[in-house]
PDB file of C-alpha atoms in Angstrom:
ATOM      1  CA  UNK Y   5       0.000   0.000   0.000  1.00 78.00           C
ATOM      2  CA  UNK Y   6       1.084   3.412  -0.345  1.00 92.00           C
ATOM      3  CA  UNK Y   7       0.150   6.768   1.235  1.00 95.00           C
ATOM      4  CA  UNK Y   8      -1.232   9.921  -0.613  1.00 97.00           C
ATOM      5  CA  UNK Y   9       0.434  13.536   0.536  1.00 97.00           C
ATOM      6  CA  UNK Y  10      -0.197  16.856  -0.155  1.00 97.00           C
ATOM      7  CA  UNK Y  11       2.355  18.820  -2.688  1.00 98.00           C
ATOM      8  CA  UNK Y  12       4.999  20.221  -1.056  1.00 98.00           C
ATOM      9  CA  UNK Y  13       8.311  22.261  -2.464  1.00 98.00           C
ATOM     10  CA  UNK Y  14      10.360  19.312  -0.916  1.00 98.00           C
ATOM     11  CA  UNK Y  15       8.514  17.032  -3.440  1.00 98.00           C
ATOM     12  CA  UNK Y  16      10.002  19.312  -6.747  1.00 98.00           C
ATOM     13  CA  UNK Y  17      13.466  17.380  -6.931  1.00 97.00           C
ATOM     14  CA  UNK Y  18      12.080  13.769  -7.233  1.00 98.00           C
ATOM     15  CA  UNK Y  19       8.628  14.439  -9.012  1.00 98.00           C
ATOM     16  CA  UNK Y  20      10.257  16.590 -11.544  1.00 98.00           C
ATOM     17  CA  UNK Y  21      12.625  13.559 -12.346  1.00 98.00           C
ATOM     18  CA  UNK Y  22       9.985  10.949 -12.610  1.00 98.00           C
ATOM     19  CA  UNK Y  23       7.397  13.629 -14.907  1.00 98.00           C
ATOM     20  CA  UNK Y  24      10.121  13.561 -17.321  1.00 97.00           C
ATOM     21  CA  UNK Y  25      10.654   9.805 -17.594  1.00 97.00           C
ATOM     22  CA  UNK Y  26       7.550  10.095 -19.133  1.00 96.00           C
ATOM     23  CA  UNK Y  27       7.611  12.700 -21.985  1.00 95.00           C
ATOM     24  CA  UNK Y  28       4.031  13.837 -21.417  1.00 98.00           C
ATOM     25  CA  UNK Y  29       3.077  17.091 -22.790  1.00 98.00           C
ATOM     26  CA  UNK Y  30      -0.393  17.630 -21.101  1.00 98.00           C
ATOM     27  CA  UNK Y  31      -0.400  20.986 -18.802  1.00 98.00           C
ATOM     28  CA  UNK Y  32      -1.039  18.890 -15.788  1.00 97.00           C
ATOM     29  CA  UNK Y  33       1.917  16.474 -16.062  1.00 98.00           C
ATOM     30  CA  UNK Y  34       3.743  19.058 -14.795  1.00 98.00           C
ATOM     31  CA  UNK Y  35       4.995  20.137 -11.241  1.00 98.00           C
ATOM     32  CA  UNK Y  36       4.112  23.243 -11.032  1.00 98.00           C
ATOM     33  CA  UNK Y  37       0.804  23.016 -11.728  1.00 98.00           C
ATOM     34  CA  UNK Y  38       0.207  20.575  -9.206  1.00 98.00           C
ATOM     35  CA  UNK Y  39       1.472  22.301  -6.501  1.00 98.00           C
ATOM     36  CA  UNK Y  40      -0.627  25.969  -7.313  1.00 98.00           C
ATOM     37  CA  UNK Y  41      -3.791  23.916  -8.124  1.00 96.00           C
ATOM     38  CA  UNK Y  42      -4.378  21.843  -5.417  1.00 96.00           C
ATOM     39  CA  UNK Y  43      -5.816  23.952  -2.863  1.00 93.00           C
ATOM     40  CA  UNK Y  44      -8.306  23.768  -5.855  1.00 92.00           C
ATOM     41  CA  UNK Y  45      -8.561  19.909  -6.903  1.00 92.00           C
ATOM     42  CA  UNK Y  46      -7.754  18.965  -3.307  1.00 94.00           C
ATOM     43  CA  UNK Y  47      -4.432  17.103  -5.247  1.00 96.00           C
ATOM     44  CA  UNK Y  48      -2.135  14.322  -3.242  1.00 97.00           C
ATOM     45  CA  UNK Y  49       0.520  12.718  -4.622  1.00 98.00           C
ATOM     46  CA  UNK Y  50       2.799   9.775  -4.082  1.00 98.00           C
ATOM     47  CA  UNK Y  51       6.301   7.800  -4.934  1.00 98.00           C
ATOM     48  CA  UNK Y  52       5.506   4.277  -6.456  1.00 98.00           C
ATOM     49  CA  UNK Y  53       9.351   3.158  -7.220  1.00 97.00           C
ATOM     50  CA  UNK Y  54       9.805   5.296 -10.904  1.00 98.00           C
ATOM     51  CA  UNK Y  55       6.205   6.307 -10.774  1.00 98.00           C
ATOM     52  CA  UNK Y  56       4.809   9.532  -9.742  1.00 98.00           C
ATOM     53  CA  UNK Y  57       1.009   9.398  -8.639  1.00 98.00           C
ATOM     54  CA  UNK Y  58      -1.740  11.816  -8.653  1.00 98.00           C
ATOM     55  CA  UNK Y  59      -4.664  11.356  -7.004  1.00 97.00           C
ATOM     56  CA  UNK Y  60      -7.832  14.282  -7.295  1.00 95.00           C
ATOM     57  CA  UNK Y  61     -10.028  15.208  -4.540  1.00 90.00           C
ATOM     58  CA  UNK Y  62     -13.069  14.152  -6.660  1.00 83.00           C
ATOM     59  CA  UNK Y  63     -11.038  10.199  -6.036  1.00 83.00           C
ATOM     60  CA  UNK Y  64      -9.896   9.605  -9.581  1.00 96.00           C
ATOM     61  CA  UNK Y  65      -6.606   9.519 -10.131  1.00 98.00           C
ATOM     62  CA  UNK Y  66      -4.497  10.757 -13.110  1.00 98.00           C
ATOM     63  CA  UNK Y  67      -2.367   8.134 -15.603  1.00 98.00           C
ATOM     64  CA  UNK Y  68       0.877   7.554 -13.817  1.00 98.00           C
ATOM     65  CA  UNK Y  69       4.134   9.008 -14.948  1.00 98.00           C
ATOM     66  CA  UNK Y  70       6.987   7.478 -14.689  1.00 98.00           C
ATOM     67  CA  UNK Y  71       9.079   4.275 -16.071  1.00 98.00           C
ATOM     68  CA  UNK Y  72       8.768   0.800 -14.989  1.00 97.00           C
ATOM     69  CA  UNK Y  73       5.977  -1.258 -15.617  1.00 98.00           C
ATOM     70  CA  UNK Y  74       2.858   0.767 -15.772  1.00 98.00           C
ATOM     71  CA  UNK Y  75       0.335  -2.411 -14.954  1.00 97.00           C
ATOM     72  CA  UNK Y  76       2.160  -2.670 -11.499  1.00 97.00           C
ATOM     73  CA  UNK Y  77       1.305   1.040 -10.725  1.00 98.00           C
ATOM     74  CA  UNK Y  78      -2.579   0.252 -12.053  1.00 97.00           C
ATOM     75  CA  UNK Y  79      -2.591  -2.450  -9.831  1.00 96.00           C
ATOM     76  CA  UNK Y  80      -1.230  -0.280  -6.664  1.00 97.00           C
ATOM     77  CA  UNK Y  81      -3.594   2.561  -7.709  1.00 97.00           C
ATOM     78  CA  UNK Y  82      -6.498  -0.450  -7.789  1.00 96.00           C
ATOM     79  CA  UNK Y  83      -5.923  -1.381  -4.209  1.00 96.00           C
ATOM     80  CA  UNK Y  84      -5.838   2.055  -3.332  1.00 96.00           C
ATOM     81  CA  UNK Y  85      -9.070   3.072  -4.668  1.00 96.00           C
ATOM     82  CA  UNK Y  86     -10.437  -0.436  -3.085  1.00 95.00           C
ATOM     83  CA  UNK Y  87      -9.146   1.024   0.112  1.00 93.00           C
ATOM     84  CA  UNK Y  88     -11.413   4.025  -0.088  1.00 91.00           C
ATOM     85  CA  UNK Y  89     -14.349   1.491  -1.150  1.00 94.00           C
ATOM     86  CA  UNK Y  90     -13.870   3.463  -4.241  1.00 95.00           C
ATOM     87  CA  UNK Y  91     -13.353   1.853  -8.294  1.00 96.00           C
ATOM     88  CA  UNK Y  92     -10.163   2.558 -10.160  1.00 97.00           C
ATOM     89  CA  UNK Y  93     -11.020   5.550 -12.237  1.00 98.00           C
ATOM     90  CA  UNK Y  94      -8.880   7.846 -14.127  1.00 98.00           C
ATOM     91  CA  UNK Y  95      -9.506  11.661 -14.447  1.00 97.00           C
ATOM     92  CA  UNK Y  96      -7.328  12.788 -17.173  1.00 98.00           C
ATOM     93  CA  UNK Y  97      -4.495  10.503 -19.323  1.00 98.00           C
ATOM     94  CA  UNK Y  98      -3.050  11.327 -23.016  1.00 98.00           C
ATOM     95  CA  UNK Y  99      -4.468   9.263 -25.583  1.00 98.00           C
ATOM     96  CA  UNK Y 100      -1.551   6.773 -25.901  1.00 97.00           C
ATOM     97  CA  UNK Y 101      -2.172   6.183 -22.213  1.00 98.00           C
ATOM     98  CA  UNK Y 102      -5.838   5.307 -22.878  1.00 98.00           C
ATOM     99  CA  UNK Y 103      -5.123   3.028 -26.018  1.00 98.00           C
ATOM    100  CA  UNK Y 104      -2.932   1.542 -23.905  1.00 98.00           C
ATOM    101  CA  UNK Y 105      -5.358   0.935 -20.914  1.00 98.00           C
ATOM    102  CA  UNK Y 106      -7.648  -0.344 -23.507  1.00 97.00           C
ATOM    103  CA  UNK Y 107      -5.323  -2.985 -24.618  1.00 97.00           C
ATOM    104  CA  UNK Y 108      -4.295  -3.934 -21.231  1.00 97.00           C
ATOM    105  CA  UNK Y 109      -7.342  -4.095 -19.511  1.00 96.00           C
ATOM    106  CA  UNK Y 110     -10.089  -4.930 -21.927  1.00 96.00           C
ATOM    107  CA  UNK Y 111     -13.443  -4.003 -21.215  1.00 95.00           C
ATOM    108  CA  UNK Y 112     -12.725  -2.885 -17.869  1.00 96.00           C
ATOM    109  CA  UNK Y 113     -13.202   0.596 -18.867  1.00 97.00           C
ATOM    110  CA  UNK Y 114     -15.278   3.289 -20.088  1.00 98.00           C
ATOM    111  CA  UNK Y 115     -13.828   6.312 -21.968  1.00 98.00           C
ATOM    112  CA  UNK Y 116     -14.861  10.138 -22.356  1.00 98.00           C
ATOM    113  CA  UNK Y 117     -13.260  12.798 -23.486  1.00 98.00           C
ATOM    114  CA  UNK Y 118     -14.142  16.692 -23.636  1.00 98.00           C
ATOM    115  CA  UNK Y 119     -12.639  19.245 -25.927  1.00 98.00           C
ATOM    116  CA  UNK Y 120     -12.963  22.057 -23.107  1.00 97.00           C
ATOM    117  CA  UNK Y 121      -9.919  20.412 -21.715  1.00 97.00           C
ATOM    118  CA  UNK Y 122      -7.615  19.879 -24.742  1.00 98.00           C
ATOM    119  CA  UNK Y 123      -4.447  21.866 -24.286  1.00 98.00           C
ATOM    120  CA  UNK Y 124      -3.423  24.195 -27.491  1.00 98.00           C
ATOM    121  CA  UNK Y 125       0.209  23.133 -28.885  1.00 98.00           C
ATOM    122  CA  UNK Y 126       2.076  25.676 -30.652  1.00 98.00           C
ATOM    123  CA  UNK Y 127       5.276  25.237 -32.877  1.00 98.00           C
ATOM    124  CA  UNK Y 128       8.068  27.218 -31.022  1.00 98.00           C
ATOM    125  CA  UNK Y 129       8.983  29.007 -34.737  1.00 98.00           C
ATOM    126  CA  UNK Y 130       5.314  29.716 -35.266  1.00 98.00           C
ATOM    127  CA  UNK Y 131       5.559  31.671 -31.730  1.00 98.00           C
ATOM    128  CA  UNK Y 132       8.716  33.460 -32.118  1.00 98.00           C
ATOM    129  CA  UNK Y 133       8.886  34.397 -35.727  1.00 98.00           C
ATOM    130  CA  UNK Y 134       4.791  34.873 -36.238  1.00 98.00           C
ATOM    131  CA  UNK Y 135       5.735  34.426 -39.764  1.00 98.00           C
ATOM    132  CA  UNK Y 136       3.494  34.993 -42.863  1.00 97.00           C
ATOM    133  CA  UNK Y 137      -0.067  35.728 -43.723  1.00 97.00           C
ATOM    134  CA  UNK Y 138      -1.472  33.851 -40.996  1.00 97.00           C
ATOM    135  CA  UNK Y 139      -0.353  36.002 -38.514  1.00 98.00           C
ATOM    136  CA  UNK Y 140      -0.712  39.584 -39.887  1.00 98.00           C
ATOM    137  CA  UNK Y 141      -2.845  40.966 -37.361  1.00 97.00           C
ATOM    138  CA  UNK Y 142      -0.316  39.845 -34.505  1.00 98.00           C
ATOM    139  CA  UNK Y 143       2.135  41.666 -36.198  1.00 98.00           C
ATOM    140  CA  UNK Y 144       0.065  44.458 -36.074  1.00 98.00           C
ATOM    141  CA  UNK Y 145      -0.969  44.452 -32.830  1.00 98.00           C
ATOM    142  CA  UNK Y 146       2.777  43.726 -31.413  1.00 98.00           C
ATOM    143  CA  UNK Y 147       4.090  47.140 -33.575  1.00 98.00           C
ATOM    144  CA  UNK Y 148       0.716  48.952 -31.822  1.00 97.00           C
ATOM    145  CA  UNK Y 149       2.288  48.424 -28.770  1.00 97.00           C
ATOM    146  CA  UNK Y 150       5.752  48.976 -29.636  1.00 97.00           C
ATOM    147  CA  UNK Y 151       4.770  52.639 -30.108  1.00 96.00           C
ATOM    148  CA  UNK Y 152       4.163  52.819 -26.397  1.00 95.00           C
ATOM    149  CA  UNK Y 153       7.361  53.493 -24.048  1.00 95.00           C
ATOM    150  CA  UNK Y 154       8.192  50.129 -23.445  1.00 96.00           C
ATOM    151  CA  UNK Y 155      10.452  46.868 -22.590  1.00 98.00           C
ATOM    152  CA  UNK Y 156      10.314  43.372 -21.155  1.00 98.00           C
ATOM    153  CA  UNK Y 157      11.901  42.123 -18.183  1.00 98.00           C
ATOM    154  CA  UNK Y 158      12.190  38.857 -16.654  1.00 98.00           C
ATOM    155  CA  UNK Y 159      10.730  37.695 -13.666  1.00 98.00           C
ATOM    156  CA  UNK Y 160      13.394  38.627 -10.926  1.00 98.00           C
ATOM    157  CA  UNK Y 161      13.275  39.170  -7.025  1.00 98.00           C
ATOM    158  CA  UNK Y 162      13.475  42.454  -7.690  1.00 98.00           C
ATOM    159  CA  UNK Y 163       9.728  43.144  -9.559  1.00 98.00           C
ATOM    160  CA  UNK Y 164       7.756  40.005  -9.193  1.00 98.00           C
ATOM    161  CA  UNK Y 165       6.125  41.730  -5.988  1.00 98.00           C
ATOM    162  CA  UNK Y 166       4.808  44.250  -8.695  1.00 98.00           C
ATOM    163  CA  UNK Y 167       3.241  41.002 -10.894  1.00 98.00           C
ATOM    164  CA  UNK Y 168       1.384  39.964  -7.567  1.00 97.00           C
ATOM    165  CA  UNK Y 169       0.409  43.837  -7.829  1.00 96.00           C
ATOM    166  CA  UNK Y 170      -0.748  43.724 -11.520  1.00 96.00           C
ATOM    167  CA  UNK Y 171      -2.456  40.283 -10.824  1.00 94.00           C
ATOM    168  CA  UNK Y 172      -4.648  42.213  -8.350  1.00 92.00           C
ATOM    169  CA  UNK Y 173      -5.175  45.052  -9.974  1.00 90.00           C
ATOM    170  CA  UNK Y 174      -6.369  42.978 -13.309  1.00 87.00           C
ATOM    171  CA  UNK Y 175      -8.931  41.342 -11.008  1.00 83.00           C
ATOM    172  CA  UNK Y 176      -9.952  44.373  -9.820  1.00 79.00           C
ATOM    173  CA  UNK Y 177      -9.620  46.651 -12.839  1.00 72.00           C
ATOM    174  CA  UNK Y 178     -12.273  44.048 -15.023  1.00 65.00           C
ATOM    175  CA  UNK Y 179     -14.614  43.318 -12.211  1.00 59.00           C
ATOM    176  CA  UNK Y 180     -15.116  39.986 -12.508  1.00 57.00           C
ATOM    177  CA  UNK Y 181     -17.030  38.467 -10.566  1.00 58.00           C
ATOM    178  CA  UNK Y 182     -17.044  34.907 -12.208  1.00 69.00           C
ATOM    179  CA  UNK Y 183     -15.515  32.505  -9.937  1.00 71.00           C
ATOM    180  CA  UNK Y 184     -13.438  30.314 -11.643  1.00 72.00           C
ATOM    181  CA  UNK Y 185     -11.545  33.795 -13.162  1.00 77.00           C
ATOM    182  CA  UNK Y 186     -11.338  34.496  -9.286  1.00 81.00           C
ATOM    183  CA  UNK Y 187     -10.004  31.236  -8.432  1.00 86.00           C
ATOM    184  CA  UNK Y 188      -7.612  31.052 -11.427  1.00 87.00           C
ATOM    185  CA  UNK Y 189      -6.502  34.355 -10.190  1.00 88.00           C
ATOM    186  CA  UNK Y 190      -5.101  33.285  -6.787  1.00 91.00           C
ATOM    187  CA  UNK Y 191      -3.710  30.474  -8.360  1.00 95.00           C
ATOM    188  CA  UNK Y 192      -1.557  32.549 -10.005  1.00 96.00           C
ATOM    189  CA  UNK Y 193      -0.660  34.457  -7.026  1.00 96.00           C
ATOM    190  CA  UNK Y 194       0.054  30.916  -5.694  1.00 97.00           C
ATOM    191  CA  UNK Y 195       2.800  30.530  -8.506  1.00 98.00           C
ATOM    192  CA  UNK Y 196       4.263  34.208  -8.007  1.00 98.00           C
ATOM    193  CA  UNK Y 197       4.444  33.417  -4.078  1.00 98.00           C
ATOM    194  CA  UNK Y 198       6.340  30.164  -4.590  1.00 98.00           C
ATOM    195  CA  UNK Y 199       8.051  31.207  -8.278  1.00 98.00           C
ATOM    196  CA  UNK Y 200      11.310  30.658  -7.338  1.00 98.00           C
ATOM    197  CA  UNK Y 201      11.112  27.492  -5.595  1.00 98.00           C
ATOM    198  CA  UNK Y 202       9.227  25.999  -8.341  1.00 98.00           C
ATOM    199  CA  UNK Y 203      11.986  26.841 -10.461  1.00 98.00           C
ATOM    200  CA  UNK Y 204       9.725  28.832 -12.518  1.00 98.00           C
ATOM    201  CA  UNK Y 205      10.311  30.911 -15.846  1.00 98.00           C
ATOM    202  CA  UNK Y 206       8.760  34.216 -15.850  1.00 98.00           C
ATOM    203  CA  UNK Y 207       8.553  37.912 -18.262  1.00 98.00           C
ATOM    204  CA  UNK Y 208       6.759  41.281 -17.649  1.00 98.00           C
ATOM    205  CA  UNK Y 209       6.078  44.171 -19.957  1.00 98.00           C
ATOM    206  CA  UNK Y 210       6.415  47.545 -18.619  1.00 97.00           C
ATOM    207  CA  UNK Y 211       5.055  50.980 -20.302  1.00 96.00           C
ATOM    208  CA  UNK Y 212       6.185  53.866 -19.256  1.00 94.00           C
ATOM    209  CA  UNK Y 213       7.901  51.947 -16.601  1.00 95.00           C
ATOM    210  CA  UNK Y 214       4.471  50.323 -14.824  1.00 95.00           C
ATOM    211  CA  UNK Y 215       3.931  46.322 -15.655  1.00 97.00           C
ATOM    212  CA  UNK Y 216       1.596  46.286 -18.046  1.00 97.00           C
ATOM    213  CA  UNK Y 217       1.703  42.424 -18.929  1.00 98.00           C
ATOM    214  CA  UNK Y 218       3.176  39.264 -17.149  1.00 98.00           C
ATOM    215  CA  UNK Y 219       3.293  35.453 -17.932  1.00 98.00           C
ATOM    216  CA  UNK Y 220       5.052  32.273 -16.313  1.00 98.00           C
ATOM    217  CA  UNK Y 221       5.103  28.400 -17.026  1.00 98.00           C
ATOM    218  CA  UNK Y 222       7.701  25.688 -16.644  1.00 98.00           C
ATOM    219  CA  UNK Y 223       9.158  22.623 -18.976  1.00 98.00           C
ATOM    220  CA  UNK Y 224       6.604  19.712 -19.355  1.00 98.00           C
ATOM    221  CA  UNK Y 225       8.973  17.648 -21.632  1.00 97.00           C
ATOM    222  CA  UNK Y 226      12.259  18.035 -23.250  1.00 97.00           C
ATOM    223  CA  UNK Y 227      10.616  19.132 -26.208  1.00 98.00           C
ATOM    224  CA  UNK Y 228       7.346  21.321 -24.329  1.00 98.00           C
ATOM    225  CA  UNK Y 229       7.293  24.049 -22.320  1.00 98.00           C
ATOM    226  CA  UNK Y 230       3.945  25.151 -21.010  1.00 98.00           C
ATOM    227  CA  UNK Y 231       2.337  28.945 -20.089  1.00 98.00           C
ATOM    228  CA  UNK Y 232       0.671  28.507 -17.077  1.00 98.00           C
ATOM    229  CA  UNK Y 233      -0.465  31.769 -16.749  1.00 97.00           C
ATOM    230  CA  UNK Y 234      -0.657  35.401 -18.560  1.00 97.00           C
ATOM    231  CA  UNK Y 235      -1.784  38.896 -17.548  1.00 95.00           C
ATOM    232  CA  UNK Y 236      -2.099  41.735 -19.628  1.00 96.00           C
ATOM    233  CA  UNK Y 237      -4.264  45.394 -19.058  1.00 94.00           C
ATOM    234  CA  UNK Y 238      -5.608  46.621 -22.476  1.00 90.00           C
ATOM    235  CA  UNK Y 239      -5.045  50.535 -20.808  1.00 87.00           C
ATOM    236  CA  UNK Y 240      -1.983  52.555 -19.500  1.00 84.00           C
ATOM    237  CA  UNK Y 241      -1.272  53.829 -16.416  1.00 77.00           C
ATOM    238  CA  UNK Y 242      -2.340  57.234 -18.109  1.00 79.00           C
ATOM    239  CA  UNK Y 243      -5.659  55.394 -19.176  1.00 82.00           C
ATOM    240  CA  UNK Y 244      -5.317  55.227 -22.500  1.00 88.00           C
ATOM    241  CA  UNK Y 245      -6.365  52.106 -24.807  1.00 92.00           C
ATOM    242  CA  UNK Y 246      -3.380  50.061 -25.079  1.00 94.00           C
ATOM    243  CA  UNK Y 247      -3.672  47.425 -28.071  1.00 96.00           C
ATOM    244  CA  UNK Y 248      -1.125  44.649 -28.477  1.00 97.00           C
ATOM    245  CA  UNK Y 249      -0.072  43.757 -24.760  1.00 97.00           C
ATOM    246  CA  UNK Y 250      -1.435  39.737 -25.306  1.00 97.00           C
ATOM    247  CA  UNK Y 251       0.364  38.967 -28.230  1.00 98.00           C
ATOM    248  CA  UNK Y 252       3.766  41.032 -27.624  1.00 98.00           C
ATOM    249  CA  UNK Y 253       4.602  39.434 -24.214  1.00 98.00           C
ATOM    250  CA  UNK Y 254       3.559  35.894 -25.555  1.00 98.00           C
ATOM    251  CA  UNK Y 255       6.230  36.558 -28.640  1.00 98.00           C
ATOM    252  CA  UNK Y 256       8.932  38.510 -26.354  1.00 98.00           C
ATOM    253  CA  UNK Y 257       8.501  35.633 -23.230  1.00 98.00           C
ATOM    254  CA  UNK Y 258       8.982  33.008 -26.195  1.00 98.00           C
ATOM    255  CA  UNK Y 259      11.723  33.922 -27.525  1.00 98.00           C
ATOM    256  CA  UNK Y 260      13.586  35.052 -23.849  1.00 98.00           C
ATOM    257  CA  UNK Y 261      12.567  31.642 -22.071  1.00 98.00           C
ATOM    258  CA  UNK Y 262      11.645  28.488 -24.712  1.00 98.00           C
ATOM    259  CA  UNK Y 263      14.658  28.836 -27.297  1.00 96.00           C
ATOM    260  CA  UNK Y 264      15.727  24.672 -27.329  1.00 96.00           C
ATOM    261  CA  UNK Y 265      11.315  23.558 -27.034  1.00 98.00           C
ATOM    262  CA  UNK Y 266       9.984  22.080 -30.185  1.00 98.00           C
ATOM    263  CA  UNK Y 267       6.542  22.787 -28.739  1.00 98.00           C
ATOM    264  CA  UNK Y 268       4.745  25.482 -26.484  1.00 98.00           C
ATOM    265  CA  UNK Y 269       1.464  24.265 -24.545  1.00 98.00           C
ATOM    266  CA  UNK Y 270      -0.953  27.407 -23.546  1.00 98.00           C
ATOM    267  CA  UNK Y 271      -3.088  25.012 -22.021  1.00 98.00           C
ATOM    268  CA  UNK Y 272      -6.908  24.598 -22.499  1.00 97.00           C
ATOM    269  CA  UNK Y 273      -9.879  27.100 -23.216  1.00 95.00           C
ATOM    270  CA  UNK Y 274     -11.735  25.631 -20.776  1.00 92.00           C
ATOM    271  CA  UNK Y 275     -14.996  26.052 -22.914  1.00 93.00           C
ATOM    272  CA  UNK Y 276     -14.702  29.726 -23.077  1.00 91.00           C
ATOM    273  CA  UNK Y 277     -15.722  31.037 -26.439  1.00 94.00           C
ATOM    274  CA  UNK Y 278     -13.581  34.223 -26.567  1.00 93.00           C
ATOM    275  CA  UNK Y 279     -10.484  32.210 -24.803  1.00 94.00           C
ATOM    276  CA  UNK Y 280     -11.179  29.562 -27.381  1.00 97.00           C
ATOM    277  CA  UNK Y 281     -11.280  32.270 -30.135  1.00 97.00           C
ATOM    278  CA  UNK Y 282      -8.031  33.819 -28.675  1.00 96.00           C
ATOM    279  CA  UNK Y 283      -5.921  30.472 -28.703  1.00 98.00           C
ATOM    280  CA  UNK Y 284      -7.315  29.247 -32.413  1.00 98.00           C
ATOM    281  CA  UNK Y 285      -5.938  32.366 -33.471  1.00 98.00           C
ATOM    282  CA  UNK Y 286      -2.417  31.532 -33.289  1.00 98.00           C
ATOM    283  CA  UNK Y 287      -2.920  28.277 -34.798  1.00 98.00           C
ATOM    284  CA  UNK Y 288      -1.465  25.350 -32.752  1.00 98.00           C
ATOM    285  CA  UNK Y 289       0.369  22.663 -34.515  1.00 98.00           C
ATOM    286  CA  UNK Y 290      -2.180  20.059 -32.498  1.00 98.00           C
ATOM    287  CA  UNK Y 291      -4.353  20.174 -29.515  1.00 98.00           C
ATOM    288  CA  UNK Y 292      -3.248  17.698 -26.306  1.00 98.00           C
ATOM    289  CA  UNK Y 293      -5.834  15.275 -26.261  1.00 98.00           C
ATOM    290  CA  UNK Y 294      -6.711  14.095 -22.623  1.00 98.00           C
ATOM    291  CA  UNK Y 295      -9.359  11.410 -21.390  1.00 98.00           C
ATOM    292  CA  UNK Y 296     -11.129  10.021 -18.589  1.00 98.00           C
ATOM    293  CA  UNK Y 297     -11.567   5.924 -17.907  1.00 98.00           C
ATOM    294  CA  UNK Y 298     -14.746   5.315 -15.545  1.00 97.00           C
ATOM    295  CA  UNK Y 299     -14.282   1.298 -14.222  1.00 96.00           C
ATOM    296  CA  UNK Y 300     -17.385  -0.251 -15.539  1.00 91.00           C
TER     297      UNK Y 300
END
């Protein structure tokens, strides 16, 4: 048997290891995001020799990562679902995983999948060049901007205490009162709090020297990094309309942090029809597939 834990820092050095044994590309293969989400999903995690297991508070578990052999860490995540009184389900795997499970364990399960929840893949060149016709109105946008009195930074000590600032402020600024925006929000603040620890990756844009845009993510793979998170204000501090803030500090954080990544993951849309709108617009290479397995 093995025990469940909360995320802790302590946790990075080993789990980072095992995630990569792996290769997965989905957002929440990643440490990071485990550790600033689970005040959320209520996340636990354990060490199953080469095998890093994730169990949600909703008692599903995610596909484990790892090496070894994979139907020895089913089997340990069986008895600990049995344990609970529970059945071995599976809350989010890639879709090798689930052919896999399928061939493995015949019959045993049922699959779903739901595009909300499909993470956007980008071609790094696509990102840093924005190349051709495609992208025209990026380029646009980006040299709208540039008119402004500007420059990017990374994420240091000295101005990620002005992030947590902007964070606020953005919540503040748009009003939004719908609460997963809320909730995303302080799990941003979550990553800024803990950035360095999590070995985090991290750029701001400033105009007229007040941060007017921020974003942060981590490796996934040695060919993926993933965005976890991005800010921007469409005014200045003056309050004027300030176009081109999205776009520039996606292209200027690309090309500062992901130089050597095939692939950038912005994660999903989360059925959101503008965010959905937003991500389609830069065209990704492929979307992550990801999908549950319900024991019959």
């Amino acid at each position: 048997m093995i025990e469940f834990k909360g995320v802790e820092l302590s946790d990075g050095q080993w789990a980072k290891q095992l995630l990569s044994y792996s290769g997965y590309r989905g957002c929440e293969y990643t440490f990071g995001n485990n550790f600033i989400w689970q005040g959320v999903f209520y996340t636990k995690i354990a060490r199953y020799k080469d095998f890093y297991l994730i169990k949600s508070g909703s008692g599903g578990y995610f596909f484990p990562a790892g090496r070894g052999e994979f139907s020895d860490a089913v089997s340990v995540l069986r008895d600990d679902a049995a344990k609970d009184n529970r059945p071995l389900n599976f809350v989010t795997m890639n879709k090798a995983s689930m052919e896999w499970l399928k061939e493995e364990f015949p019959g045993e399960f049922e699959f779903s999948t739901n595009r909300d929840f499909y993470d956007y893949v980008y071609n790094f060149t696509d990102l840093s060049e924005l190349a051709g016709k495609k992208y025209h109105s990026k380029r646009n946008f980006i040299n709208r901007f540039k008119e402004n009195n500007w420059k990017f930074e990374p994420i240091s000590p000295q101005n990620i205490l002005e992030c947590a600032e902007m964070n606020e402020q953005w919540l503040k600024e748009y009003e939004l009162a719908d609460k997963g925006v809320i909730r995303e929000s302080c799990v941003v603040n979550m990553g800024l709090q803990h950035f360095f620890d999590l070995g985090l990756s991290g750029g701001l844009l400033r105009v007229d020297g007040e941060v007017a845009a921020f974003t942060f993510g981590e490796p996934a793979s040695s060919d993926t990094f993933v965005v976890h998170a991005e800010k921007a204000f469409t005014k200045t501090p003056s309050g004027e309309q300030l176009m081109g803030a999205y776009p520039t500090i996606n292209q200027e954080f690309v090309n500062y942090a992901c130089t050597g990544y095939t692939f950038i993951n912005r994660e999903e849309d989360i059925g959101h029809e503008n965010l959905r709108k937003a991500k389609m617009s830069y065209h990704p290479v492929f979307l992550e597939e990801k999908y549950k397995a319900t024991s019959k």
